[in-house]
Coordinates of C-alpha atoms in Angstrom, one line a residue:
Chain A
M1 CA 105.9 96.8 91.9
H2 CA 104.2 95.6 95.1
I3 CA 100.7 94.1 94.8
P4 CA 97.8 95.8 96.6
D5 CA 95.1 94.1 98.6
G6 CA 92.2 92.6 96.7
L7 CA 94.1 91.4 93.7
I8 CA 95.4 88.1 95.0
S9 CA 93.4 85.2 96.4
P10 CA 93.6 83.6 99.9
Q11 CA 95.0 80.5 98.1
T12 CA 98.0 82.6 97.4
Y13 CA 98.5 84.9 100.4
L14 CA 97.8 82.3 103.1
P15 CA 100.6 79.9 102.0
A16 CA 102.8 82.9 101.5
L17 CA 102.2 84.0 105.1
A18 CA 103.0 80.4 106.3
L19 CA 106.3 80.7 104.4
A20 CA 107.2 84.3 105.3
A21 CA 106.5 84.0 109.1
P22 CA 109.4 81.6 109.9
L23 CA 111.6 83.6 107.6
W24 CA 110.8 86.8 109.4
L25 CA 111.6 85.0 112.7
V26 CA 115.0 83.8 111.4
A27 CA 115.7 87.3 109.9
G28 CA 114.8 89.0 113.2
R29 CA 117.1 86.7 115.2
R30 CA 120.0 87.3 112.8
L31 CA 119.4 91.0 112.9
R32 CA 119.3 91.1 116.7
D33 CA 122.7 89.2 116.8
R34 CA 124.4 91.4 114.2
L35 CA 123.0 94.8 115.2
G36 CA 125.6 97.1 116.7
D37 CA 125.5 100.7 117.8
E38 CA 127.3 101.8 114.6
M39 CA 125.2 99.8 112.2
L40 CA 121.8 100.7 113.6
P41 CA 121.6 104.4 112.6
R42 CA 123.1 103.5 109.2
L43 CA 120.4 100.8 108.7
A44 CA 117.8 103.3 109.7
V45 CA 118.9 105.8 107.1
F46 CA 119.3 103.2 104.4
T47 CA 115.8 101.8 105.1
A48 CA 114.4 105.3 104.9
L49 CA 116.2 105.7 101.6
A50 CA 114.7 102.4 100.3
F51 CA 111.3 103.6 101.4
L52 CA 111.7 106.9 99.6
L53 CA 112.9 105.1 96.4
S54 CA 109.9 102.9 96.5
T55 CA 107.6 105.9 96.8
V56 CA 108.8 108.2 94.0
M57 CA 106.9 107.4 90.8
L58 CA 109.0 107.7 87.6
P59 CA 107.3 108.4 84.2
L60 CA 108.0 105.6 81.7
P61 CA 107.6 105.5 77.9
G62 CA 104.1 104.4 76.9
G63 CA 102.3 106.6 79.4
T64 CA 102.8 104.5 82.4
S65 CA 104.9 105.0 85.5
G66 CA 106.9 102.9 88.0
H67 CA 109.1 103.2 91.0
A68 CA 112.4 101.8 92.1
V69 CA 112.6 99.1 94.7
G70 CA 115.6 99.7 96.9
V71 CA 116.0 96.3 98.4
S72 CA 119.2 95.4 96.5
L73 CA 121.0 98.4 98.0
L74 CA 120.1 97.2 101.5
A75 CA 121.1 93.6 100.6
L76 CA 124.5 94.6 99.1
V77 CA 125.4 96.8 102.1
F78 CA 123.9 94.9 105.1
G79 CA 123.3 91.4 103.8
P80 CA 120.2 89.5 102.6
W81 CA 118.6 88.7 106.0
T82 CA 118.9 92.2 107.3
A83 CA 117.6 93.6 103.9
F84 CA 114.6 91.2 104.1
M85 CA 113.7 92.4 107.5
A86 CA 114.2 96.1 106.8
Y87 CA 112.3 95.9 103.5
S88 CA 109.4 94.1 105.2
L89 CA 109.2 97.2 107.5
V90 CA 109.2 99.4 104.3
L91 CA 106.4 97.3 102.8
L92 CA 104.4 97.4 106.0
L93 CA 104.6 101.2 106.3
Q94 CA 103.8 101.5 102.6
A95 CA 100.6 99.5 103.2
V96 CA 99.6 101.0 106.5
V97 CA 100.6 104.7 106.1
V98 CA 100.9 105.4 102.4
G99 CA 98.2 103.0 101.1
A100 CA 100.4 101.3 98.5
G101 CA 100.6 97.5 98.7
G102 CA 98.4 95.9 101.3
I103 CA 98.2 93.8 104.5
T104 CA 97.0 90.6 103.0
A105 CA 99.5 91.0 100.1
L106 CA 102.3 91.8 102.5
P107 CA 103.7 88.2 102.7
V108 CA 103.7 87.8 98.9
N109 CA 105.4 91.2 98.4
A110 CA 107.9 90.6 101.2
L111 CA 108.8 87.2 99.8
A112 CA 109.0 88.3 96.2
I113 CA 110.7 91.6 96.7
G114 CA 112.3 91.5 100.1
F115 CA 113.5 87.9 100.3
V116 CA 114.0 86.8 96.7
G117 CA 115.1 90.3 95.6
A118 CA 117.7 90.6 98.4
W119 CA 119.1 87.0 97.9
T120 CA 119.2 87.4 94.1
A121 CA 121.2 90.7 94.5
V122 CA 123.7 89.1 96.8
A123 CA 124.0 85.9 94.9
L124 CA 124.6 87.7 91.6
Y125 CA 127.0 90.1 93.1
R126 CA 129.1 87.3 94.5
G127 CA 128.7 85.1 91.4
L128 CA 129.7 87.9 89.0
G129 CA 132.5 89.2 91.1
F130 CA 135.0 88.0 88.5
L131 CA 133.7 90.7 86.1
G132 CA 134.8 93.5 88.4
E133 CA 132.9 95.4 91.0
T134 CA 131.0 97.8 88.8
P135 CA 129.5 95.3 86.4
A136 CA 128.8 92.9 89.3
V137 CA 126.8 95.6 91.2
L138 CA 124.9 96.8 88.1
L139 CA 123.9 93.3 87.0
A140 CA 123.1 92.2 90.5
V141 CA 120.7 95.1 91.1
W142 CA 119.1 94.8 87.6
G143 CA 118.8 91.0 88.0
S144 CA 117.2 91.4 91.4
V145 CA 114.6 93.9 90.2
M146 CA 113.8 91.6 87.2
T147 CA 113.6 88.5 89.3
S148 CA 111.1 90.1 91.7
A149 CA 109.1 91.5 88.8
L150 CA 109.0 88.0 87.2
I151 CA 107.7 86.3 90.4
L152 CA 105.1 89.0 91.0
A153 CA 104.0 88.7 87.3
L154 CA 103.6 84.9 87.7
V155 CA 101.8 85.3 91.0
L156 CA 99.4 87.8 89.4
G157 CA 99.0 85.8 86.2
M158 CA 98.1 82.7 88.2
Q159 CA 95.1 84.3 89.9
P160 CA 92.5 83.7 87.2
W161 CA 93.4 80.0 87.3
L162 CA 93.6 79.8 91.1
A163 CA 90.4 81.7 92.0
H164 CA 87.4 81.9 89.7
A165 CA 83.6 81.7 89.7
P166 CA 81.9 78.5 88.4
D167 CA 81.4 80.3 85.0
G168 CA 85.2 81.0 84.9
T169 CA 85.0 84.7 85.8
P170 CA 88.2 85.6 87.8
R171 CA 87.3 86.5 91.4
F172 CA 90.5 88.5 91.9
F173 CA 93.1 89.6 89.4
P174 CA 91.7 89.1 85.9
F175 CA 94.7 88.9 83.6
G176 CA 96.8 85.9 82.8
P177 CA 100.6 85.6 82.4
A178 CA 100.4 86.6 78.7
V179 CA 99.4 90.0 79.9
T180 CA 101.2 90.3 83.3
L181 CA 104.7 89.2 82.1
P182 CA 105.2 92.0 79.6
A183 CA 103.3 94.5 81.7
L184 CA 105.7 94.0 84.6
L185 CA 109.0 92.9 82.9
I186 CA 109.2 95.6 80.2
P187 CA 108.9 98.7 82.5
H188 CA 111.0 97.1 85.2
A189 CA 113.8 96.5 82.7
L190 CA 114.1 100.3 82.5
I191 CA 113.5 100.8 86.2
G192 CA 116.1 98.2 87.1
A193 CA 118.7 100.0 84.9
G194 CA 118.1 103.3 86.6
E195 CA 118.1 101.7 90.1
A196 CA 121.3 99.9 89.3
A197 CA 123.1 103.1 88.4
L198 CA 121.8 104.8 91.6
T199 CA 122.7 101.8 93.8
L200 CA 126.2 101.8 92.3
L201 CA 126.9 105.4 93.4
I202 CA 125.6 104.7 97.0
F203 CA 127.4 101.3 97.1
R204 CA 130.7 102.9 96.3
H205 CA 130.2 105.5 99.0
A206 CA 129.4 102.7 101.5
R207 CA 132.5 100.8 100.4
R208 CA 134.8 103.8 100.9
R209 CA 133.3 104.2 104.3
R210 CA 133.8 100.5 105.1
W211 CA 130.1 100.0 105.8
L212 CA 129.8 96.8 103.7
A213 CA 128.7 93.7 105.4
V214 CA 128.7 91.7 102.2
R215 CA 131.9 90.4 100.5
G216 CA 132.0 90.1 96.8
Chain B
M1 CA 33.0 96.1 50.4
P2 CA 32.6 99.5 48.9
Q3 CA 35.0 100.5 46.2
R4 CA 36.3 103.6 48.1
L5 CA 37.0 101.5 51.2
R6 CA 38.9 99.0 49.1
F7 CA 41.1 101.7 47.7
F8 CA 41.6 103.2 51.2
L9 CA 42.8 99.8 52.6
L10 CA 45.0 99.2 49.6
G11 CA 46.6 102.7 50.0
L12 CA 47.0 102.0 53.8
A13 CA 48.8 98.7 53.0
V14 CA 51.2 100.4 50.5
M15 CA 52.0 103.2 53.1
C16 CA 52.7 100.6 55.8
C17 CA 55.1 98.8 53.4
L18 CA 56.8 102.1 52.7
W19 CA 57.1 102.8 56.5
V20 CA 59.0 99.6 57.2
P21 CA 62.5 100.9 56.5
V22 CA 61.9 103.8 58.9
A23 CA 61.0 101.3 61.7
H24 CA 64.6 100.0 61.9
G25 CA 63.7 96.3 62.7
H26 CA 66.7 95.4 65.0
A27 CA 68.2 98.9 65.5
L28 CA 69.4 99.9 69.0
L29 CA 67.4 102.9 69.8
H30 CA 68.5 105.7 72.2
E31 CA 67.1 108.5 74.2
F32 CA 68.6 111.2 76.2
L33 CA 68.0 111.3 80.0
D34 CA 68.7 114.0 82.5
G35 CA 70.2 112.7 85.7
E36 CA 73.0 112.8 88.3
A37 CA 76.0 110.4 87.9
V38 CA 78.8 109.5 90.3
I39 CA 82.1 110.5 88.9
V40 CA 85.3 109.1 90.4
R41 CA 88.7 110.4 89.3
L42 CA 91.7 108.1 89.6
T43 CA 95.4 109.0 89.8
F44 CA 98.4 106.9 90.6
A45 CA 100.0 107.7 93.9
G46 CA 102.7 110.4 93.9
G47 CA 101.9 111.8 90.5
D48 CA 99.2 113.3 88.3
E49 CA 99.1 110.3 86.0
S50 CA 95.8 108.4 85.7
P51 CA 95.1 104.8 84.8
W52 CA 93.8 105.7 81.4
F53 CA 91.8 103.0 79.6
E54 CA 92.4 100.5 82.3
P55 CA 89.5 98.1 82.9
Y56 CA 87.0 98.7 85.8
E57 CA 83.9 97.1 87.2
V58 CA 81.1 98.6 89.3
F59 CA 79.2 96.3 91.7
A60 CA 75.8 97.2 93.1
P61 CA 75.3 96.7 96.9
G62 CA 75.5 93.0 97.7
E63 CA 76.0 91.9 94.1
E64 CA 78.8 89.7 92.8
T65 CA 77.9 90.3 89.1
A66 CA 79.1 93.6 87.7
F67 CA 76.5 96.3 87.4
Q68 CA 78.7 98.1 84.9
S69 CA 82.1 97.4 83.4
G70 CA 84.3 99.2 81.0
R71 CA 87.6 101.2 80.7
V72 CA 88.6 104.3 82.5
N73 CA 88.2 107.3 80.2
A74 CA 91.0 109.5 78.8
L75 CA 90.6 111.9 81.8
G76 CA 91.2 109.0 84.3
E77 CA 87.5 109.1 85.3
V78 CA 84.8 106.5 85.9
M79 CA 81.1 107.5 85.8
F80 CA 78.1 105.4 86.8
R81 CA 74.5 106.1 87.9
P82 CA 73.5 104.1 91.0
D83 CA 69.9 102.9 90.8
R84 CA 69.6 102.0 94.5
P85 CA 71.0 103.1 97.9
G86 CA 73.8 101.2 99.6
A87 CA 77.5 100.4 99.4
W88 CA 78.6 100.5 95.7
K89 CA 82.0 99.1 94.9
L90 CA 84.3 100.3 92.1
R91 CA 87.2 98.0 91.2
V92 CA 90.0 99.2 88.9
I93 CA 92.8 96.9 88.0
S94 CA 95.7 97.6 85.7
A95 CA 97.6 94.8 83.9
D96 CA 100.8 95.5 85.9
G97 CA 99.1 94.6 89.2
H98 CA 98.2 98.1 90.4
G99 CA 94.6 98.6 91.4
A100 CA 92.1 99.8 93.9
T101 CA 88.7 98.9 95.3
I102 CA 86.7 101.9 96.3
T103 CA 83.4 101.6 98.3
L104 CA 80.9 104.5 97.8
E105 CA 78.0 104.8 100.2
V106 CA 75.1 106.1 98.1
D107 CA 71.8 107.4 99.5
G108 CA 68.3 107.0 97.9
A109 CA 68.8 110.2 95.8
G110 CA 72.0 108.8 94.3
E111 CA 74.2 111.2 96.4
V112 CA 77.6 109.8 97.6
L113 CA 77.6 110.0 101.4
A114 CA 81.0 108.5 102.1
V115 CA 83.9 107.1 100.2
E116 CA 86.2 104.4 101.5
G117 CA 89.1 103.3 99.3
T118 CA 91.8 100.7 99.8
H119 CA 94.3 103.3 98.7
G120 CA 92.6 106.4 100.1
D121 CA 92.2 109.6 98.2
A122 CA 94.9 111.3 96.1
H123 CA 95.4 114.2 98.5
G124 CA 98.0 114.2 101.1
H125 CA 100.2 111.5 99.5
W126 CA 103.5 113.3 100.3
S127 CA 102.3 114.1 103.8
R128 CA 101.9 110.4 104.4
V129 CA 105.3 109.6 102.8
I130 CA 107.0 112.1 105.1
A131 CA 105.1 110.6 108.1
A132 CA 106.1 107.1 107.1
L133 CA 109.8 108.2 106.8
G134 CA 109.4 109.5 110.4
Y135 CA 108.0 106.1 111.5
V136 CA 111.0 104.3 109.9
L137 CA 113.6 106.5 111.7
G138 CA 111.5 106.5 114.8
A139 CA 111.2 102.7 114.9
F140 CA 115.0 102.4 114.6
G141 CA 115.4 105.1 117.3
L142 CA 113.2 103.1 119.7
L143 CA 115.3 100.0 118.9
M144 CA 118.4 101.9 119.8
I145 CA 117.0 103.1 123.1
W146 CA 115.8 99.6 123.9
R147 CA 119.3 98.2 123.1
Q148 CA 121.0 100.8 125.3
W149 CA 118.5 100.1 128.1
R150 CA 119.2 96.4 127.9
A151 CA 123.0 97.0 127.8
R152 CA 123.1 99.2 130.9
P153 CA 125.2 97.9 133.8
P154 CA 123.2 96.4 136.7
P155 CA 122.8 98.7 139.6
A156 CA 125.5 98.4 142.3
A157 CA 124.4 96.4 145.3

């Protein structure tokens, strides 16, 4: 889902950096205050799992492919601030080591997937708690994936309007929202469903082990 | 004008009129050329799938207007023939926000000397994934060592 370098304009990633930087600072401080010797190795393993989930490409109907996100699992187990920080590390390594995503696109990806995705998952899980744990987790994860996809589709779709040559030729991403919204939302509706099922299994395991930092 | 010459010119005029349909007034003509082309094969990371029929643009060195544009073929390949040496750019963008910009350093003979891509080449993807997993675990390991080092009791006076 994450956007690579070269597709979004400075008019997009510079304000995103200005917004993400203080959020990273707050998240870092909160993580430092909460981090204990028990939590740290668990967070390391869950972050590695989120990284792996975001790396494995899944074939989708229509000849395309996509990958899971993994941030909602981190958010439901460790809380949104910790998830935001850990997932920013995932995105950084994706960009630097694997070549997926990008450095200039990092603030946009971190905000859309790491921050909004994590907070959406936790908010939906808490808000839908009256439905019972299983539906709440499933809908929270699915809703988180779809919300992140929606934001990235809008960010991409705005690029032809934000940055174009005098003759109207887009300088960065060339497609508008009419193309980006279905292109991102339809595949991620399927990806989100698969990720929700997988997250539920791991979430139940984490609850039995009393690892959860988030209350429903 | 002699009679024979008059008949000759009349015959020539009739033949020219008959020739017109063969001349194809506004037709797009073609010829076959022998030459070398640059072929770039594209695959999505972590799989064999290619961005089939996704749009691409090729930019000549220093140019902002595309030298060539089109769609990736059914084999996931883009082909173009550079007409000058320098850094040629190939930009491929899919509608769901995936894409890559690849810079190809081309010499005077049209040979590619070096390739630099924002996403690197397709080989070694899983090696990089495993390396990155190591970095994730290693970063948290260093954090744990740092925490333990900070938490150690002060040396006895």
